[in-house]
Amino acid sequence: MADERVESNRIQLDPEIFKDASVFESESIELLANYRKKSIAIRTTGILMIVIIAVLALRGKGFPMADPGNHSLPFFLGAGIIALMGILSKHAYRPVRRFKQKIKFDFGNRVLWHYGDGIELRREGASESEFRYALKDIAPQYDRYSSEDLVKGEIKGTDFQFYEVELQKKQETDTKGHRRTSYKTVFRGHVLSIHLNRQYQGYIRIKADSLGNRLFPDKDLIRLESPEFEKLFDVYADDQISSRTILTPSFMERLTELAQSPTLTSGRKLNRPAFRATIKNDYINLMIKTRGNRFDIKDDGKQVHLKTYAMAIQEEMKAIIHCIEGLQVGADLITLSRYD
């Protein structure tokens, strides 16, 4: 039944999914309207208080504890009011956030079920230890890891899991004796792990081709028979002989097509492959750079639109199916079915 539903990269969703969409959307209209009222009240009150403080400061009145001409106290009062406005606005939005989280998983899983029995969207992502085990040797250096929105299941007999990842690198600056710590995002995107449906106990790392790798090759670097593949990737393997049972000409051809596929090119630099990958313990793990997260429910300020959310999930599943269809594995070697 599940396989029958996945006949193309975009499926027709059962209208039953949307049976109570109007109820959810009506509730979102009410919640967002209440938030707008509170937000306007918070901003109006805050701006009025800042104006009063500014007028009193300019007239030199109302601040008996401050020295004449010293505007530091009014400045700090104004900054405090702005900070308080932000805190109150965030608190006012909390009911909307809770509502969106609830329907994100309730409604999102209704959509995902149509791609296969047992496919599920979970709030938590993969643990950092799981991520490092699969991808540490190809991931950029980072100091802070976060992950959410794990989709896990089976499509056409192939196990997979898909989750959002953000990696950040700590930066420290010293300005006039003040040390400041900030974090810069070095990777934002998704990880897709696909079971190869065959046993392979080696470890293969597939990175984007670079001049540095060619000038200073690692001892594990292997040369392959596909010029097109090697224009995109440098490959490292702990066992050159067994790795070639995986890296067949057919596999490299399909991986090359996948790396240049428009389905995966969001967030990709020109002439760079859409992903980096590892093959480890029967799984291929793809790190795919993307912009945004389609599993987040967005609103237009007035209401949420569940059909738009369903279409966004379809786009994410389109990429997953595209990869799975392109990396089907036979009993003895990888055989890849062309995906149009």
mmCIF file of N, CA and C in Angstrom, residues 8 70 77 96-97 105 112 125 143 148 152 161 183 192 194 211 218 220 222 233 252 284 309 325:
data_model
loop_
_atom_site.group_PDB
_atom_site.id
_atom_site.type_symbol
_atom_site.label_atom_id
_atom_site.label_comp_id
_atom_site.label_asym_id
_atom_site.label_seq_id
_atom_site.Cartn_x
_atom_site.Cartn_y
_atom_site.Cartn_z
ATOM 1 N N SER A 8 5.600 8.863 -7.606
ATOM 2 C CA SER A 8 6.271 10.010 -8.188
ATOM 3 C C SER A 8 6.817 10.851 -7.054
ATOM 4 N N ASN A 70 24.172 64.932 32.204
ATOM 5 C CA ASN A 70 24.542 63.530 32.087
ATOM 6 C C ASN A 70 23.300 62.734 31.686
ATOM 7 N N LEU A 77 17.579 53.752 30.981
ATOM 8 C CA LEU A 77 16.150 53.524 31.173
ATOM 9 C C LEU A 77 15.475 53.190 29.842
ATOM 10 N N VAL A 96 0.781 31.263 20.339
ATOM 11 C CA VAL A 96 0.873 30.980 18.900
ATOM 12 C C VAL A 96 1.950 29.927 18.648
ATOM 13 N N ARG A 97 3.082 30.067 19.330
ATOM 14 C CA ARG A 97 4.189 29.125 19.137
ATOM 15 C C ARG A 97 3.777 27.715 19.553
ATOM 16 N N PHE A 105 3.335 18.737 14.178
ATOM 17 C CA PHE A 105 3.533 17.288 14.257
ATOM 18 C C PHE A 105 2.252 16.516 13.980
ATOM 19 N N LEU A 112 2.929 12.824 6.010
ATOM 20 C CA LEU A 112 4.021 11.871 5.827
ATOM 21 C C LEU A 112 3.520 10.435 5.715
ATOM 22 N N GLY A 125 15.891 15.967 17.015
ATOM 23 C CA GLY A 125 16.708 15.530 15.893
ATOM 24 C C GLY A 125 17.594 14.372 16.302
ATOM 25 N N ASP A 143 31.763 24.171 17.251
ATOM 26 C CA ASP A 143 31.758 24.158 18.716
ATOM 27 C C ASP A 143 30.363 23.963 19.288
ATOM 28 N N GLU A 148 17.007 19.097 14.935
ATOM 29 C CA GLU A 148 15.583 18.922 15.203
ATOM 30 C C GLU A 148 14.902 18.311 13.986
ATOM 31 N N LYS A 152 11.816 9.696 9.997
ATOM 32 C CA LYS A 152 12.394 8.357 9.959
ATOM 33 C C LYS A 152 11.353 7.380 9.436
ATOM 34 N N GLN A 161 16.661 7.979 7.395
ATOM 35 C CA GLN A 161 16.313 9.016 8.358
ATOM 36 C C GLN A 161 16.871 10.345 7.858
ATOM 37 N N TYR A 183 28.895 33.292 17.956
ATOM 38 C CA TYR A 183 28.909 32.030 17.208
ATOM 39 C C TYR A 183 28.517 32.287 15.762
ATOM 40 N N LEU A 192 20.787 13.204 5.439
ATOM 41 C CA LEU A 192 19.955 12.099 4.962
ATOM 42 C C LEU A 192 20.785 10.824 4.986
ATOM 43 N N ILE A 194 20.724 6.791 4.257
ATOM 44 C CA ILE A 194 19.978 5.803 3.477
ATOM 45 C C ILE A 194 20.669 4.449 3.607
ATOM 46 N N LEU A 211 41.708 22.067 -4.554
ATOM 47 C CA LEU A 211 43.105 22.151 -4.956
ATOM 48 C C LEU A 211 44.016 21.644 -3.844
ATOM 49 N N ASP A 218 45.836 13.037 0.970
ATOM 50 C CA ASP A 218 45.839 12.149 2.125
ATOM 51 C C ASP A 218 46.184 10.742 1.655
ATOM 52 N N ASP A 220 44.798 8.088 2.311
ATOM 53 C CA ASP A 220 43.603 7.300 2.015
ATOM 54 C C ASP A 220 42.898 7.731 0.734
ATOM 55 N N ILE A 222 41.786 7.914 -2.921
ATOM 56 C CA ILE A 222 41.803 6.912 -3.986
ATOM 57 C C ILE A 222 41.439 7.563 -5.313
ATOM 58 N N PHE A 233 34.327 15.441 -6.726
ATOM 59 C CA PHE A 233 34.611 14.842 -5.423
ATOM 60 C C PHE A 233 36.042 14.333 -5.301
ATOM 61 N N MET A 252 28.999 5.798 -9.387
ATOM 62 C CA MET A 252 29.605 7.125 -9.550
ATOM 63 C C MET A 252 28.820 7.972 -10.536
ATOM 64 N N ILE A 284 24.729 5.132 3.532
ATOM 65 C CA ILE A 284 25.331 6.324 2.961
ATOM 66 C C ILE A 284 24.689 7.519 3.646
ATOM 67 N N TYR A 309 1.763 24.394 4.005
ATOM 68 C CA TYR A 309 2.646 23.549 4.817
ATOM 69 C C TYR A 309 2.747 22.153 4.213
ATOM 70 N N GLU A 325 15.584 6.861 -4.629
ATOM 71 C CA GLU A 325 15.414 6.258 -5.945
ATOM 72 C C GLU A 325 16.743 6.196 -6.698
#
